[in-house]
Amino acid sequence: MVRWRPNRLARLASVVWMALAAVAVPLSAFAAEDTGVAGPTFKEGEVIGFDKIESIKNFVPAEFWANRDFFFYEGMNMEVGPFFKDYGQPPEYLAASEKFKGQAKVGPDDSLEGFSSGFPFDPASIDCKGDPQAGVKHIWNFAYQWDGDGSDSRYFYSYWDRGEELPLYYEGTSKTIMMSHRVEPELVEKQAGDLFRGEKRVNAFGIEVDAPFDARGILLMSYRYKDSEKPVAQAKNDDTWVYVPTLRRVRRISTAQRTDAVSGTDFTFDDLRSFAGIVPQYSWSCLGEMDILAPMNSKVKAYPYAKDHNFGPYGLSYADDRWDLRHAVKIRMKPKNTDHPYHHKDIYFDKETYVALYSFAYDQKEELWKIIWHNHRWSEDQTLSGEWYKPWSAVPKPMDLRIVSDTIVNVQTGTGNRIEFWDSHGSPYTNKEGEIAVGKVHRYIDVGRLTKGR
């Protein structure tokens, strides 16, 4: 087993990364639109073992199939879930999308202008083949997909090297609060989707580290600003502060270099959820639409419900779970910064919900470098743990398809990382009446809270 430990600054960088981390259709429509692939031979409810994986070859990305040894293994049991299940957004999100329909525009440098809440651009009107702005319209929809109040979860972050789990991990809690572009009707009507009047932030994100012992007590707060939607020259980068127990003080950390590899991992800051970067810092193109299989509504219990789920011999697979057949869109990002480590990244996302399914990052030699993929969980499914995603008065039915695990594989080295947060939900702080508890929000997002430590 490889044994190493990063220095304090590298470990701090790892913590920062976690913070930015944690229809019915006729059979003829099943074919992959851009490849001419025939309909599937597998059926809903079928369990696919290692001996049957050839049946899904045409319904996973080609890059994924070419590296299938990381993901498919003897003893796997992949359940085929529903074909094109309705995971649609709640009425409040759709109403906001309709109210502001046609107001958002792509500005200079792929910036976003005139956006309030809901989908920035009508998904049904985006023409991947005929609209040269289709790629950037899709990524803005991706950035502002329905995500409830944000996220609230416990996480476990592990390191893997060619099938060996390294003796380094992180465990703790994290929370994101959407500060603007919200969809609650009262906020839409009175404040154009802002949680507080004059709000300048898109979201606030906090994290606490509980383990290992020598990292316990690290606290972090990060803000993303509305100005991140502006052209590159005007865009404001995130602000991040961290409380380090050994120093007993809060330090400000620069997150401008979001494309740097985090020490000891295969991730960059922008790899979370396949893409968590500043949109105008990249150029975007739409490569096509297709039908693919992907983990969509997990039937297994992983962290924090269970710590011993089998993620395959490399520790980086979801092949023992339920996979749905989905309509997907493929977009390509190319960095505008010539110093970026990636030549480009191809992202596959679900066409209905805009959640990421797979992404593939290529190095400057245009060789495949990293595969990033995700598991998901549907808010309306309570079979794993009972009620885990509570509604609130303004959104009585959340209808939220959530990412609950990010996994990255470096295909050039055989290393990778997995972060699990199976209990991630988007329920806000609420009072007894089910309304958003603004006092709790104020206290949580206050950077001064960090100075108190643990």
XYZ file of C-alpha atoms in Angstrom:
454
model
C 0.000 0.000 0.000
C 1.276 3.446 -0.834
C 1.760 5.468 2.344
C 2.166 9.208 2.401
C 0.760 12.231 4.138
C 0.519 15.706 2.629
C 1.815 18.738 4.469
C -0.569 21.066 6.326
C -1.164 23.419 3.403
C -1.886 20.513 1.064
C -4.350 19.086 3.523
C -5.969 22.490 3.855
C -6.308 22.591 0.075
C -8.021 19.221 0.211
C -10.488 20.559 2.750
C -11.174 23.587 0.546
C -11.884 21.253 -2.338
C -14.388 19.332 -0.267
C -16.024 22.595 0.637
C -16.466 23.463 -2.978
C -17.493 19.838 -3.323
C -19.531 18.283 -0.821
C -42.266 9.363 -20.135
C -43.244 7.144 -21.788
C -41.465 7.050 -25.184
C -41.838 4.763 -28.202
C -39.041 2.233 -28.659
C -37.864 3.996 -31.809
C -36.915 6.988 -29.659
C -34.411 4.919 -27.642
C -31.725 5.172 -30.319
C -28.773 7.457 -29.692
C -29.578 10.453 -31.878
C -26.068 11.256 -33.069
C -24.809 7.687 -33.547
C -27.726 5.897 -35.131
C -27.580 3.163 -32.466
C -30.538 0.787 -32.425
C -32.812 0.469 -29.391
C -31.617 -1.362 -26.269
C -31.806 -5.116 -25.835
C -31.952 -4.823 -22.035
C -35.242 -4.289 -20.217
C -36.484 -2.403 -17.176
C -35.928 -4.462 -14.043
C -33.266 -6.650 -15.641
C -30.138 -7.339 -13.582
C -26.979 -7.109 -15.657
C -23.964 -9.040 -14.474
C -20.421 -8.965 -15.811
C -21.290 -11.579 -18.426
C -23.954 -9.298 -19.952
C -22.208 -5.941 -20.086
C -21.897 -6.057 -23.878
C -25.640 -5.329 -23.959
C -25.057 -1.809 -22.608
C -22.013 -0.926 -24.739
C -23.900 1.489 -26.982
C -25.631 3.191 -24.049
C -22.633 4.459 -22.110
C -20.145 7.060 -23.398
C -17.454 5.553 -25.629
C -14.689 6.842 -23.333
C -16.341 5.133 -20.374
C -16.669 1.850 -22.232
C -13.022 1.969 -23.337
C -12.033 2.140 -19.654
C -14.681 -0.289 -18.385
C -12.149 -2.348 -16.388
C -12.297 0.377 -13.722
C -16.066 0.061 -13.412
C -17.345 -3.395 -14.414
C -16.253 -6.507 -12.546
C -17.081 -10.139 -11.749
C -19.905 -10.250 -9.231
C -21.459 -6.909 -10.185
C -25.252 -6.650 -10.212
C -26.492 -3.625 -12.133
C -30.251 -3.202 -11.989
C -31.822 -1.527 -15.018
C -34.163 1.110 -13.682
C -37.012 2.954 -15.417
C -36.665 4.193 -18.981
C -37.010 7.991 -19.019
C -38.658 8.334 -15.602
C -40.153 11.747 -14.808
C -37.799 13.491 -12.369
C -39.207 16.903 -13.211
C -38.782 20.021 -11.109
C -41.372 21.327 -8.604
C -44.123 23.721 -9.738
C -42.410 26.690 -8.060
C -39.235 26.261 -10.126
C -41.208 25.782 -13.341
C -43.371 28.823 -12.547
C -40.255 30.989 -12.059
C -38.858 29.662 -15.343
C -42.063 30.634 -17.120
C -42.331 34.035 -15.417
C -38.844 35.112 -16.540
C -38.813 33.208 -19.813
C -36.987 35.063 -22.563
C -35.419 37.673 -20.252
C -31.991 36.086 -19.776
C -29.453 36.609 -22.550
C -25.933 35.477 -23.340
C -23.745 38.554 -22.994
C -20.140 39.293 -23.962
C -17.605 36.603 -23.069
C -20.379 34.031 -22.532
C -21.629 36.062 -19.566
C -25.226 35.942 -18.316
C -27.488 39.001 -18.440
C -31.034 39.578 -17.212
C -31.387 36.353 -15.221
C -33.671 36.158 -12.167
C -34.609 32.566 -11.287
C -35.695 29.230 -12.733
C -34.033 28.057 -15.923
C -32.111 30.939 -17.512
C -33.006 29.564 -20.953
C -36.000 27.524 -22.066
C -34.576 23.991 -22.453
C -37.087 23.096 -25.165
C -35.948 25.990 -27.366
C -32.196 25.265 -27.259
C -31.184 23.925 -30.663
C -27.962 21.966 -30.302
C -27.426 21.739 -34.052
C -28.594 25.154 -35.221
C -27.769 27.575 -32.394
C -24.079 28.490 -31.953
C -24.896 29.608 -28.392
C -26.519 26.288 -27.478
C -23.514 25.126 -25.438
C -23.326 28.192 -23.216
C -27.119 28.292 -22.786
C -27.009 24.701 -21.609
C -24.190 25.357 -19.130
C -26.029 28.315 -17.612
C -29.071 26.056 -17.182
C -26.704 23.488 -15.672
C -25.327 26.089 -13.251
C -28.823 27.088 -12.082
C -30.576 23.736 -12.192
C -33.113 23.106 -9.417
C -31.171 22.361 -6.214
C -33.601 23.233 -3.444
C -32.139 25.532 -0.797
C -28.669 24.289 -1.728
C -27.279 21.296 0.137
C -26.925 19.888 3.618
C -24.953 16.686 4.085
C -22.392 14.570 5.856
C -19.468 13.482 3.693
C -16.724 10.868 3.540
C -13.805 11.502 1.176
C -11.429 8.646 0.298
C -8.264 8.226 -1.789
C -7.549 5.216 -4.035
C -4.448 3.981 -5.864
C -4.929 1.076 -8.288
C -7.443 -0.613 -6.029
C -5.786 0.197 -2.686
C -7.503 2.621 -0.335
C -4.866 5.025 0.979
C -4.625 5.832 4.704
C -5.981 9.329 4.202
C -9.585 10.414 4.450
C -11.811 13.279 5.522
C -15.160 13.140 7.273
C -17.494 15.925 8.312
C -20.511 18.056 7.400
C -21.211 20.715 4.812
C -23.998 23.116 3.892
C -24.741 25.387 0.944
C -27.416 28.091 1.065
C -28.742 29.692 -2.121
C -28.682 33.430 -1.526
C -30.186 34.512 -4.847
C -32.044 33.159 -7.896
C -34.494 31.424 -5.544
C -37.946 30.263 -6.643
C -40.172 30.672 -3.580
C -43.152 32.730 -4.914
C -42.913 35.444 -2.251
C -39.201 35.958 -2.897
C -39.751 35.969 -6.650
C -42.487 38.597 -6.398
C -40.857 40.904 -3.844
C -37.112 40.474 -4.357
C -36.607 38.846 -7.788
C -35.469 35.636 -6.112
C -33.001 37.165 -3.621
C -33.117 35.813 -0.072
C -32.180 39.235 1.315
C -32.709 42.630 -0.312
C -29.702 43.851 -2.272
C -28.062 40.434 -2.110
C -24.769 40.238 -4.040
C -23.998 36.561 -3.461
C -25.225 33.560 -5.409
C -24.572 31.179 -2.529
C -22.718 30.695 0.731
C -21.017 27.426 1.541
C -19.754 26.140 4.879
C -17.902 23.067 6.011
C -16.785 21.413 9.226
C -14.151 18.669 9.461
C -14.783 16.032 12.138
C -12.046 13.511 11.274
C -9.236 12.551 11.166
C -8.182 13.812 14.567
C -5.417 16.132 13.378
C -7.824 17.921 11.004
C -10.797 18.001 13.360
C -12.179 21.466 13.980
C -11.303 23.035 10.638
C -14.170 25.339 9.600
C -14.657 27.011 6.259
C -16.962 29.559 4.648
C -17.023 30.445 0.960
C -19.096 32.969 -1.010
C -19.851 32.922 -4.717
C -21.004 36.264 -6.130
C -23.479 37.349 -8.778
C -20.549 39.114 -10.430
C -19.229 35.665 -11.380
C -21.840 35.842 -14.155
C -20.117 38.847 -15.756
C -17.481 38.861 -18.533
C -14.072 37.558 -17.443
C -12.481 40.973 -16.920
C -15.295 42.018 -14.552
C -16.028 38.695 -12.881
C -15.481 38.405 -9.131
C -13.867 35.225 -7.886
C -15.094 33.419 -4.793
C -14.053 34.559 -1.326
C -13.082 31.793 1.094
C -12.139 31.881 4.772
C -10.922 28.991 6.912
C -10.504 28.566 10.651
C -7.400 26.507 11.489
C -7.541 25.156 15.070
C -3.766 24.946 15.471
C -3.438 28.617 14.569
C -6.601 29.619 16.448
C -7.471 32.175 13.836
C -9.305 32.648 10.544
C -7.274 32.893 7.356
C -8.458 34.089 3.972
C -7.693 31.742 1.093
C -7.476 32.689 -2.560
C -9.622 30.529 -4.816
C -8.660 32.341 -8.005
C -6.535 29.388 -9.126
C -9.439 26.979 -9.323
C -7.774 24.968 -12.075
C -4.837 23.813 -9.939
C -4.833 20.154 -8.977
C -5.566 19.740 -5.297
C -2.541 18.174 -3.636
C -2.939 14.447 -3.159
C -6.009 14.164 -5.388
C -6.914 13.913 -9.048
C -9.487 16.711 -8.769
C -9.246 20.369 -9.579
C -11.562 22.762 -7.746
C -13.701 23.071 -10.874
C -14.311 19.307 -11.196
C -16.949 19.136 -8.466
C -20.288 17.940 -9.905
C -18.382 17.723 -13.224
C -18.217 21.518 -13.399
C -18.253 24.058 -10.580
C -16.283 26.838 -12.226
C -16.875 30.348 -13.488
C -18.742 29.914 -16.772
C -17.304 32.895 -18.737
C -13.764 31.592 -18.158
C -14.489 28.886 -20.747
C -15.944 28.578 -24.225
C -18.827 26.155 -24.734
C -20.219 24.092 -27.597
C -23.039 21.582 -27.845
C -21.942 18.263 -29.385
C -25.249 16.426 -29.556
C -27.985 14.486 -27.803
C -28.156 10.769 -27.060
C -29.726 8.171 -24.777
C -27.407 6.749 -22.122
C -27.500 4.613 -18.986
C -26.387 6.189 -15.731
C -26.921 5.777 -11.975
C -29.960 7.962 -11.265
C -31.822 6.880 -8.130
C -29.618 4.862 -5.820
C -31.052 1.757 -4.186
C -27.969 1.152 -1.994
C -26.923 2.632 1.321
C -23.523 4.277 1.472
C -22.041 6.943 3.749
C -23.403 8.122 6.162
C -25.885 5.259 6.324
C -23.230 2.588 5.742
C -19.448 2.615 5.401
C -18.929 -0.816 3.885
C -20.729 -0.657 0.535
C -18.791 -2.374 -2.251
C -17.640 0.155 -4.851
C -15.819 -2.472 -6.901
C -12.181 -3.622 -6.933
C -10.911 -0.121 -7.705
C -13.239 1.506 -5.165
C -14.583 3.791 -7.908
C -17.637 2.001 -9.321
C -21.430 2.251 -8.999
C -22.013 -0.993 -10.939
C -23.828 -2.573 -7.981
C -26.642 -0.044 -8.125
C -29.668 0.960 -10.229
C -29.088 2.681 -13.595
C -31.779 4.473 -15.620
C -31.940 5.057 -19.351
C -31.958 8.820 -19.885
C -32.073 11.444 -22.613
C -28.729 13.235 -22.352
C -26.927 16.210 -23.863
C -23.180 16.394 -24.456
C -21.369 19.730 -24.247
C -17.699 20.618 -24.527
C -15.833 23.241 -22.529
C -12.537 24.726 -23.648
C -10.535 26.923 -21.264
C -9.887 30.493 -22.377
C -6.821 30.492 -20.122
C -3.891 28.939 -22.010
C -2.323 27.795 -18.711
C -5.262 25.519 -17.910
C -4.270 21.853 -17.413
C -7.163 20.651 -19.599
C -7.335 20.987 -23.346
C -11.075 20.370 -23.067
C -13.690 18.533 -21.047
C -16.809 16.810 -22.388
C -19.779 16.801 -20.020
C -22.865 14.591 -20.344
C -25.874 15.822 -18.399
C -29.457 14.692 -18.013
C -31.676 16.620 -20.416
C -34.635 16.890 -18.030
C -32.939 17.788 -14.732
C -29.522 19.049 -15.918
C -27.710 16.930 -13.309
C -24.284 15.759 -14.482
C -23.945 12.103 -15.456
C -20.387 11.755 -16.787
C -17.519 13.995 -17.827
C -14.193 13.355 -19.542
C -11.193 15.659 -19.157
C -8.405 15.679 -21.759
C -4.847 16.847 -21.204
C -3.006 19.322 -23.418
C -1.943 16.456 -25.695
C -5.679 15.817 -26.185
C -5.365 12.415 -24.519
C -8.050 11.241 -22.095
C -6.883 12.020 -18.581
C -9.787 11.815 -16.129
C -13.274 10.343 -15.946
C -15.693 11.981 -13.518
C -19.078 10.427 -12.824
C -21.809 10.582 -10.229
C -24.504 8.747 -8.351
C -27.878 10.342 -7.633
C -30.912 10.131 -5.390
C -34.540 11.237 -5.932
C -36.103 13.319 -3.169
C -39.474 11.604 -3.505
C -38.037 8.102 -2.937
C -37.986 7.247 0.766
C -37.080 3.559 0.517
C -33.510 3.928 1.832
C -34.025 5.960 4.985
C -37.588 7.196 5.299
C -38.138 10.943 5.041
C -34.733 12.512 4.419
C -35.607 15.582 2.347
C -38.228 17.665 4.131
C -40.484 20.108 2.267
C -41.014 23.671 3.468
C -44.089 25.898 3.330
C -43.164 27.579 0.034
C -42.117 24.301 -1.646
C -44.411 21.540 -0.363
C -43.037 18.946 -2.789
C -39.274 19.333 -3.437
C -38.994 17.009 -6.490
C -35.209 17.195 -6.491
C -32.834 14.749 -8.196
C -29.578 15.133 -6.278
C -25.973 14.104 -6.765
C -24.962 12.066 -3.695
C -21.495 10.960 -4.768
C -18.681 12.245 -6.983
C -16.011 9.855 -8.253
C -12.968 10.645 -10.355
C -10.627 8.197 -12.093
C -7.234 9.156 -13.497
C -7.054 6.688 -16.374
C -3.372 7.464 -16.943
C -2.251 6.506 -13.412
C -5.017 4.280 -12.053
C -5.574 6.560 -9.076
C -8.833 8.186 -8.032
C -11.007 9.732 -5.352
C -14.539 9.142 -4.137
C -16.656 11.472 -2.048
C -19.919 10.126 -0.598
C -22.774 12.199 0.816
C -25.847 9.969 0.489
C -27.951 12.071 2.860
C -27.511 15.320 0.888
C -30.780 17.248 0.828
C -31.884 20.745 -0.124
C -34.164 21.561 2.797
C -33.604 25.043 4.301
C -33.457 26.127 7.911
C -37.111 26.584 8.898
C -39.175 27.778 11.860
C -42.210 26.012 13.358
C -44.420 27.287 10.546
C -42.151 25.789 7.891
C -40.919 29.197 6.745
C -37.252 29.964 6.101
C -35.573 30.878 9.397
C -33.634 33.935 8.230
C -32.005 34.393 11.624
C -30.373 30.984 11.397
C -29.244 31.773 7.870
C -27.632 35.025 9.020
C -25.793 33.246 11.811
C -24.579 30.432 9.597
C -23.197 32.556 6.765
C -21.499 35.060 9.099
C -17.725 34.718 8.671
C -17.400 35.861 12.279
C -18.894 32.510 13.301
C -15.627 30.864 12.303
C -13.621 32.761 14.913
C -15.423 30.857 17.647
C -13.950 27.592 16.411
C -15.476 24.390 17.679
